[in-house]
Amino acid sequence: MKRIGVLTSGGDAPGMNAAVRAVVRKAASYDMEVYGIKKGYMGLINSDFVRLDSSSVGDIIHRGGTFLRTARCEEFKTEEGQLKALKNLEAFGIEGMVVIGGDGSFRGAIALSRKGVPTIGIPGTIDNDIPFTDYAIGFDTALNTVVEAVNKVRDTATSHERTFVIEVMGREAGHIALYAGLASGAETILVPEIPFNMDDICKKIINGYKRGKLHSIIIVAEGAASGFDIGNKIKEKTGFETRVIVLGHLQRGGTPSAFDRILASQLGGKAVELLKDNIGDKMVGLVNGELLVTDLEKILVTPKPLDMNIYKLAEILSM
Ligand code: F6P
């Protein structure tokens, strides 16, 4: 393979730039050319291609977001959209693709592979809801962002002896909430994977105050409940002064952590190795420190379970 393309798709995640850099520079080491596709699958359809050489990906390893831009594209889900994209790829002589994104983006990667353009998926989403990889690019940075925010909330929560409900992202998954909850010492963690009972939550808060706790921090995954609903119920049932914060998109921004940059570099490099050997329709991930190559089809039909050992530990430690 002599010429490949790379795009970022779906929600941006810190470390995507580091992954693009790795793709471009690893490809250069094999004398392969790289085209960046702007705005995800939209750029494939609109032929929004830009030649990337090693120097054009300089000074981006530390930047959040994605310099290629990203988008969610309905048109690429249609046969017509996919055929337009294929025509553009052919016109540019692009023989293989790297797609950096979440599971929605991988559906497009499967479509491209099936239509004769070998495509490798790289997991990039703060939600960390992709199976066959311990971590997706962006999760570690988002986690650190949440923990930093909770640290700050703790200061004011203690000063006022208040209960704080902090809603975090994660779509239908609770990985951000769980890991951030453990790392920040939250009293309660609500995730969509595990049912919860408001009476139990309120009892725990009341007992905590009785034992002399100065505040209570409840982390709610957006897929479990609305932070405002939980906050209102706590206020109603306990009478405690309660405040609610929705962290929102600030979790997606910021300079990527060292971990995310290293992960992105490893996955980007491996993706190019596979394309060099004409292998497509796979995702590269990292499991127990080892690079793992998995069929994209398998990724879409396998759920990523929440780590129940971490959940139980967080519960024990949050007494
Ligand atoms: O998938 C990443 C994510 O940030 C989710 O956690 C969140 O539910 C969603 O994207 C938000 O999407 P948008 O940026 O389109 O509002």
CSV table of C-alpha atoms and ligand atoms in Angstrom, one decimal:
chain,number,residue,atom,x,y,z
A,1,MET,CA,0.0,0.0,0.0
A,2,LYS,CA,1.5,3.3,-1.0
A,3,ARG,CA,-1.1,5.9,0.0
A,4,ILE,CA,-3.5,5.9,3.0
A,5,GLY,CA,-6.0,8.3,4.5
A,6,VAL,CA,-6.8,9.1,8.2
A,7,LEU,CA,-9.8,10.7,9.7
A,8,THR,CA,-11.2,11.5,13.1
A,9,SER,CA,-15.0,10.9,13.6
A,10,GLY,CA,-17.7,11.3,16.3
A,11,GLY,CA,-17.0,13.2,19.5
A,12,ASP,CA,-13.4,14.5,19.8
A,13,ALA,CA,-11.1,13.1,22.4
A,14,PRO,CA,-7.8,14.4,23.8
A,15,GLY,CA,-5.0,12.4,22.1
A,16,MET,CA,-6.6,12.2,18.7
A,17,ASN,CA,-3.9,14.6,17.3
A,18,ALA,CA,-1.2,12.4,18.8
A,19,ALA,CA,-2.7,9.4,16.9
A,20,VAL,CA,-2.8,11.2,13.6
A,21,ARG,CA,0.8,12.3,14.1
A,22,ALA,CA,1.8,8.6,14.8
A,23,VAL,CA,-0.1,7.5,11.6
A,24,VAL,CA,1.6,10.1,9.4
A,25,ARG,CA,5.2,9.5,10.8
A,26,LYS,CA,5.0,5.7,10.9
A,27,ALA,CA,3.7,5.8,7.3
A,28,ALA,CA,6.6,8.0,6.3
A,29,SER,CA,9.0,5.5,7.7
A,30,TYR,CA,7.5,2.9,5.2
A,31,ASP,CA,7.6,5.5,2.4
A,32,MET,CA,3.8,5.6,2.4
A,33,GLU,CA,1.9,8.9,1.8
A,34,VAL,CA,-0.9,10.1,4.0
A,35,TYR,CA,-3.9,12.2,3.3
A,36,GLY,CA,-5.9,13.7,6.2
A,37,ILE,CA,-9.6,13.7,5.7
A,38,LYS,CA,-11.3,16.8,7.2
A,39,LYS,CA,-14.5,16.5,9.4
A,40,GLY,CA,-14.7,12.7,9.5
A,41,TYR,CA,-16.9,10.9,6.9
A,42,MET,CA,-18.3,14.2,5.7
A,43,GLY,CA,-14.9,15.0,4.3
A,44,LEU,CA,-14.8,11.7,2.5
A,45,ILE,CA,-18.0,12.5,0.8
A,46,ASN,CA,-17.1,16.1,0.0
A,47,SER,CA,-13.5,15.2,-1.0
A,48,ASP,CA,-12.1,17.4,1.7
A,49,PHE,CA,-8.6,15.9,1.6
A,50,VAL,CA,-5.3,17.4,2.7
A,51,ARG,CA,-1.8,15.9,2.2
A,52,LEU,CA,0.0,15.4,5.5
A,53,ASP,CA,3.7,15.0,5.7
A,54,SER,CA,5.9,14.5,8.8
A,55,SER,CA,6.3,18.3,9.4
A,56,SER,CA,2.6,19.0,9.0
A,57,VAL,CA,1.9,17.0,12.2
A,58,GLY,CA,4.6,18.8,14.2
A,59,ASP,CA,3.6,20.7,17.3
A,60,ILE,CA,0.2,18.9,17.7
A,61,ILE,CA,1.1,16.0,20.1
A,62,HIS,CA,0.2,18.1,23.1
A,63,ARG,CA,-3.0,19.7,21.7
A,64,GLY,CA,-6.5,18.6,22.7
A,65,GLY,CA,-9.3,18.3,20.1
A,66,THR,CA,-8.6,17.2,16.6
A,67,PHE,CA,-6.9,19.4,14.0
A,68,LEU,CA,-8.6,17.4,11.3
A,69,ARG,CA,-11.9,18.4,12.8
A,70,THR,CA,-14.7,15.9,13.4
A,71,ALA,CA,-18.4,15.4,12.7
A,72,ARG,CA,-21.2,12.9,13.0
A,73,CYS,CA,-22.3,12.1,9.4
A,74,GLU,CA,-25.7,10.7,8.5
A,75,GLU,CA,-25.1,10.7,4.8
A,76,PHE,CA,-22.2,8.2,5.0
A,77,LYS,CA,-24.7,5.6,6.4
A,78,THR,CA,-26.4,5.5,3.0
A,79,GLU,CA,-25.2,3.5,0.0
A,80,GLU,CA,-25.2,6.7,-2.0
A,81,GLY,CA,-22.9,8.5,0.5
A,82,GLN,CA,-20.5,5.5,0.6
A,83,LEU,CA,-20.2,5.4,-3.2
A,84,LYS,CA,-19.4,9.1,-3.3
A,85,ALA,CA,-16.7,8.5,-0.7
A,86,LEU,CA,-15.2,5.5,-2.7
A,87,LYS,CA,-15.1,7.6,-5.9
A,88,ASN,CA,-13.1,10.3,-4.1
A,89,LEU,CA,-10.7,7.8,-2.5
A,90,GLU,CA,-10.1,6.3,-5.9
A,91,ALA,CA,-9.5,9.7,-7.5
A,92,PHE,CA,-6.8,10.4,-4.9
A,93,GLY,CA,-5.3,6.9,-5.2
A,94,ILE,CA,-6.0,6.2,-1.5
A,95,GLU,CA,-5.8,2.5,-0.9
A,96,GLY,CA,-6.4,2.2,2.9
A,97,MET,CA,-7.9,4.2,5.7
A,98,VAL,CA,-7.4,4.7,9.5
A,99,VAL,CA,-10.5,5.8,11.4
A,100,ILE,CA,-10.1,7.2,14.9
A,101,GLY,CA,-13.3,7.3,16.9
A,102,GLY,CA,-15.9,5.3,18.7
A,103,ASP,CA,-18.2,2.5,17.8
A,104,GLY,CA,-20.4,4.7,15.5
A,105,SER,CA,-17.3,5.5,13.5
A,106,PHE,CA,-16.3,1.8,13.3
A,107,ARG,CA,-19.6,1.1,11.4
A,108,GLY,CA,-18.3,3.3,8.7
A,109,ALA,CA,-14.9,1.6,8.8
A,110,ILE,CA,-16.6,-1.8,8.3
A,111,ALA,CA,-18.5,-0.4,5.3
A,112,LEU,CA,-15.2,0.9,3.7
A,113,SER,CA,-13.4,-2.4,4.3
A,114,ARG,CA,-16.3,-4.3,2.8
A,115,LYS,CA,-16.2,-2.0,-0.3
A,116,GLY,CA,-12.6,-2.8,-0.9
A,117,VAL,CA,-10.7,-0.1,1.1
A,118,PRO,CA,-9.0,-1.9,4.0
A,119,THR,CA,-9.7,0.2,7.1
A,120,ILE,CA,-8.3,0.1,10.6
A,121,GLY,CA,-10.2,1.5,13.6
A,122,ILE,CA,-8.4,3.2,16.5
A,123,PRO,CA,-10.6,3.6,19.6
A,124,GLY,CA,-10.8,7.3,20.5
A,125,THR,CA,-13.6,8.3,22.9
A,126,ILE,CA,-13.6,9.7,26.4
A,127,ASP,CA,-16.5,7.2,27.2
A,128,ASN,CA,-14.1,4.2,27.1
A,129,ASP,CA,-17.0,2.0,26.0
A,130,ILE,CA,-15.1,0.1,23.4
A,131,PRO,CA,-14.4,-3.6,24.1
A,132,PHE,CA,-11.1,-5.4,23.3
A,133,THR,CA,-9.1,-2.5,24.6
A,134,ASP,CA,-8.5,-1.6,28.2
A,135,TYR,CA,-8.4,2.1,27.2
A,136,ALA,CA,-9.7,4.3,24.4
A,137,ILE,CA,-7.7,7.4,23.6
A,138,GLY,CA,-9.0,10.4,25.6
A,139,PHE,CA,-10.4,8.4,28.6
A,140,ASP,CA,-7.4,9.0,30.9
A,141,THR,CA,-7.3,12.7,30.2
A,142,ALA,CA,-11.1,13.1,30.7
A,143,LEU,CA,-10.8,11.2,34.0
A,144,ASN,CA,-8.1,13.5,35.2
A,145,THR,CA,-10.2,16.5,34.2
A,146,VAL,CA,-13.1,15.2,36.3
A,147,VAL,CA,-10.9,14.4,39.3
A,148,GLU,CA,-9.4,17.9,39.2
A,149,ALA,CA,-12.9,19.4,39.1
A,150,VAL,CA,-14.1,17.2,42.0
A,151,ASN,CA,-11.1,18.3,44.1
A,152,LYS,CA,-12.1,21.9,43.7
A,153,VAL,CA,-15.8,21.1,44.5
A,154,ARG,CA,-14.6,19.3,47.6
A,155,ASP,CA,-13.1,22.5,49.0
A,156,THR,CA,-16.3,24.5,48.8
A,157,ALA,CA,-18.4,21.5,49.7
A,158,THR,CA,-16.5,21.1,53.0
A,159,SER,CA,-16.6,24.8,53.8
A,160,HIS,CA,-20.4,24.9,53.5
A,161,GLU,CA,-21.0,21.4,54.7
A,162,ARG,CA,-23.0,20.8,51.5
A,163,THR,CA,-24.0,17.8,49.4
A,164,PHE,CA,-22.8,18.0,45.8
A,165,VAL,CA,-24.1,16.0,42.8
A,166,ILE,CA,-21.6,16.0,39.9
A,167,GLU,CA,-22.9,14.7,36.6
A,168,VAL,CA,-20.3,13.3,34.2
A,169,MET,CA,-20.4,12.2,30.6
A,170,GLY,CA,-20.1,8.6,29.3
A,171,ARG,CA,-23.2,8.2,27.1
A,172,GLU,CA,-24.8,4.9,28.1
A,173,ALA,CA,-21.7,3.7,30.0
A,174,GLY,CA,-20.4,4.4,33.5
A,175,HIS,CA,-16.7,4.0,33.1
A,176,ILE,CA,-15.9,7.7,33.6
A,177,ALA,CA,-18.2,7.9,36.6
A,178,LEU,CA,-16.8,4.8,38.2
A,179,TYR,CA,-13.1,5.6,37.8
A,180,ALA,CA,-13.5,9.2,38.6
A,181,GLY,CA,-15.6,8.3,41.6
A,182,LEU,CA,-12.9,6.0,43.0
A,183,ALA,CA,-10.1,8.4,42.3
A,184,SER,CA,-11.8,11.4,43.9
A,185,GLY,CA,-13.2,9.5,46.9
A,186,ALA,CA,-16.9,10.1,46.1
A,187,GLU,CA,-19.4,8.9,48.7
A,188,THR,CA,-21.7,7.5,46.0
A,189,ILE,CA,-21.3,6.6,42.3
A,190,LEU,CA,-24.3,6.1,40.1
A,191,VAL,CA,-23.8,4.3,36.8
A,192,PRO,CA,-26.3,3.0,34.2
A,193,GLU,CA,-25.0,-0.6,34.5
A,194,ILE,CA,-26.2,-0.9,38.2
A,195,PRO,CA,-29.6,0.0,39.5
A,196,PHE,CA,-29.8,2.3,42.5
A,197,ASN,CA,-32.3,3.2,45.2
A,198,MET,CA,-32.8,6.8,46.3
A,199,ASP,CA,-33.7,5.8,49.9
A,200,ASP,CA,-30.4,4.0,50.2
A,201,ILE,CA,-28.4,6.9,48.8
A,202,CYS,CA,-30.1,9.4,51.2
A,203,LYS,CA,-29.6,7.0,54.2
A,204,LYS,CA,-25.9,6.9,53.3
A,205,ILE,CA,-25.6,10.7,53.2
A,206,ILE,CA,-27.5,11.1,56.5
A,207,ASN,CA,-25.3,8.5,58.2
A,208,GLY,CA,-22.2,10.2,56.8
A,209,TYR,CA,-23.2,13.6,58.4
A,210,LYS,CA,-24.1,11.9,61.7
A,211,ARG,CA,-20.6,10.4,61.7
A,212,GLY,CA,-19.1,13.9,61.3
A,213,LYS,CA,-18.6,14.0,57.5
A,214,LEU,CA,-18.4,17.6,56.4
A,215,HIS,CA,-19.7,17.0,52.9
A,216,SER,CA,-21.0,14.4,50.5
A,217,ILE,CA,-20.0,14.0,46.8
A,218,ILE,CA,-22.2,12.0,44.5
A,219,ILE,CA,-21.0,11.3,41.0
A,220,VAL,CA,-23.7,10.5,38.5
A,221,ALA,CA,-23.1,9.1,35.0
A,222,GLU,CA,-25.3,10.9,32.5
A,223,GLY,CA,-26.6,7.6,31.3
A,224,ALA,CA,-27.7,6.7,34.9
A,225,ALA,CA,-29.8,9.8,35.7
A,226,SER,CA,-29.9,13.5,35.4
A,227,GLY,CA,-27.8,15.2,38.0
A,228,PHE,CA,-30.5,17.7,38.6
A,229,ASP,CA,-33.1,15.0,39.3
A,230,ILE,CA,-30.9,13.3,41.8
A,231,GLY,CA,-30.1,16.6,43.5
A,232,ASN,CA,-33.8,17.5,43.8
A,233,LYS,CA,-34.6,14.1,45.2
A,234,ILE,CA,-31.8,14.3,47.8
A,235,LYS,CA,-33.0,17.8,48.8
A,236,GLU,CA,-36.6,16.6,49.1
A,237,LYS,CA,-35.7,13.5,51.2
A,238,THR,CA,-33.0,14.8,53.4
A,239,GLY,CA,-33.5,18.6,53.6
A,240,PHE,CA,-29.7,19.0,53.1
A,241,GLU,CA,-28.3,21.9,51.2
A,242,THR,CA,-27.5,20.3,47.8
A,243,ARG,CA,-25.9,21.7,44.7
A,244,VAL,CA,-25.6,20.2,41.3
A,245,ILE,CA,-22.9,20.6,38.7
A,246,VAL,CA,-23.0,19.2,35.1
A,247,LEU,CA,-19.3,19.0,33.9
A,248,GLY,CA,-20.4,18.6,30.3
A,249,HIS,CA,-18.0,19.2,27.4
A,250,LEU,CA,-15.1,20.5,29.5
A,251,GLN,CA,-14.4,16.8,29.9
A,252,ARG,CA,-13.6,16.5,26.2
A,253,GLY,CA,-11.1,19.3,26.1
A,254,GLY,CA,-7.6,20.0,27.3
A,255,THR,CA,-4.1,18.8,26.6
A,256,PRO,CA,-3.9,15.0,26.5
A,257,SER,CA,-2.2,13.2,29.4
A,258,ALA,CA,1.1,11.4,28.9
A,259,PHE,CA,-0.8,8.1,29.0
A,260,ASP,CA,-3.1,9.1,26.2
A,261,ARG,CA,-0.2,10.4,24.0
A,262,ILE,CA,1.6,7.1,24.5
A,263,LEU,CA,-1.5,5.0,23.8
A,264,ALA,CA,-2.3,7.1,20.7
A,265,SER,CA,1.3,6.7,19.4
A,266,GLN,CA,1.2,3.0,19.9
A,267,LEU,CA,-2.2,2.5,18.3
A,268,GLY,CA,-1.4,4.8,15.4
A,269,GLY,CA,1.8,3.0,14.7
A,270,LYS,CA,0.2,-0.4,14.7
A,271,ALA,CA,-2.6,0.7,12.4
A,272,VAL,CA,-0.1,1.6,9.8
A,273,GLU,CA,1.8,-1.7,10.2
A,274,LEU,CA,-1.4,-3.5,9.4
A,275,LEU,CA,-2.3,-1.4,6.4
A,276,LYS,CA,1.2,-1.9,5.0
A,277,ASP,CA,0.4,-5.6,5.0
A,278,ASN,CA,-3.0,-4.9,3.3
A,279,ILE,CA,-4.9,-5.9,6.5
A,280,GLY,CA,-8.1,-4.1,7.1
A,281,ASP,CA,-11.5,-4.5,8.9
A,282,LYS,CA,-9.7,-4.6,12.3
A,283,MET,CA,-9.4,-2.5,15.4
A,284,VAL,CA,-6.2,-2.1,17.3
A,285,GLY,CA,-6.4,-1.9,21.1
A,286,LEU,CA,-4.2,-2.3,24.2
A,287,VAL,CA,-5.0,-5.2,26.6
A,288,ASN,CA,-2.8,-5.8,29.6
A,289,GLY,CA,-0.1,-3.7,28.1
A,290,GLU,CA,-0.1,-5.7,24.8
A,291,LEU,CA,-1.3,-4.5,21.4
A,292,LEU,CA,-4.4,-6.5,20.3
A,293,VAL,CA,-5.9,-6.7,16.9
A,294,THR,CA,-9.6,-7.6,16.7
A,295,ASP,CA,-12.2,-7.9,14.0
A,296,LEU,CA,-14.3,-4.7,13.8
A,297,GLU,CA,-17.5,-6.7,13.5
A,298,LYS,CA,-16.7,-8.3,16.9
A,299,ILE,CA,-16.3,-4.9,18.5
A,300,LEU,CA,-19.8,-3.9,17.5
A,301,VAL,CA,-21.5,-7.0,19.0
A,302,THR,CA,-19.6,-7.2,22.2
A,303,PRO,CA,-20.5,-5.0,25.2
A,304,LYS,CA,-17.7,-3.6,27.4
A,305,PRO,CA,-18.7,-4.5,30.9
A,306,LEU,CA,-18.1,-2.2,33.9
A,307,ASP,CA,-15.2,-3.5,36.1
A,308,MET,CA,-17.2,-4.8,39.0
A,309,ASN,CA,-14.1,-5.3,41.2
A,310,ILE,CA,-13.4,-1.6,40.9
A,311,TYR,CA,-17.1,-0.9,41.7
A,312,LYS,CA,-17.1,-3.0,44.8
A,313,LEU,CA,-13.8,-1.6,46.0
A,314,ALA,CA,-15.1,2.0,45.5
A,315,GLU,CA,-18.2,1.1,47.6
A,316,ILE,CA,-16.1,-0.3,50.4
A,317,LEU,CA,-13.7,2.7,50.4
A,318,SER,CA,-16.4,5.3,50.3
A,319,MET,CA,-17.7,4.5,53.9
B,1,F6P,O1,-19.1,10.1,23.1
B,1,F6P,C1,-18.5,11.2,23.7
B,1,F6P,C2,-19.6,12.1,24.3
B,1,F6P,O2,-18.9,13.2,24.9
B,1,F6P,C3,-20.5,11.4,25.3
B,1,F6P,O3,-19.9,11.3,26.6
B,1,F6P,C4,-21.7,12.4,25.3
B,1,F6P,O4,-22.9,11.8,25.7
B,1,F6P,C5,-21.7,12.8,23.9
B,1,F6P,O5,-20.4,12.6,23.3
B,1,F6P,C6,-22.1,14.3,23.7
B,1,F6P,O6,-22.2,14.5,22.3
B,1,F6P,P1,-22.3,16.0,21.7
B,1,F6P,O7,-20.9,16.5,21.7
B,1,F6P,O8,-22.8,15.7,20.3
B,1,F6P,O9,-23.2,16.8,22.5
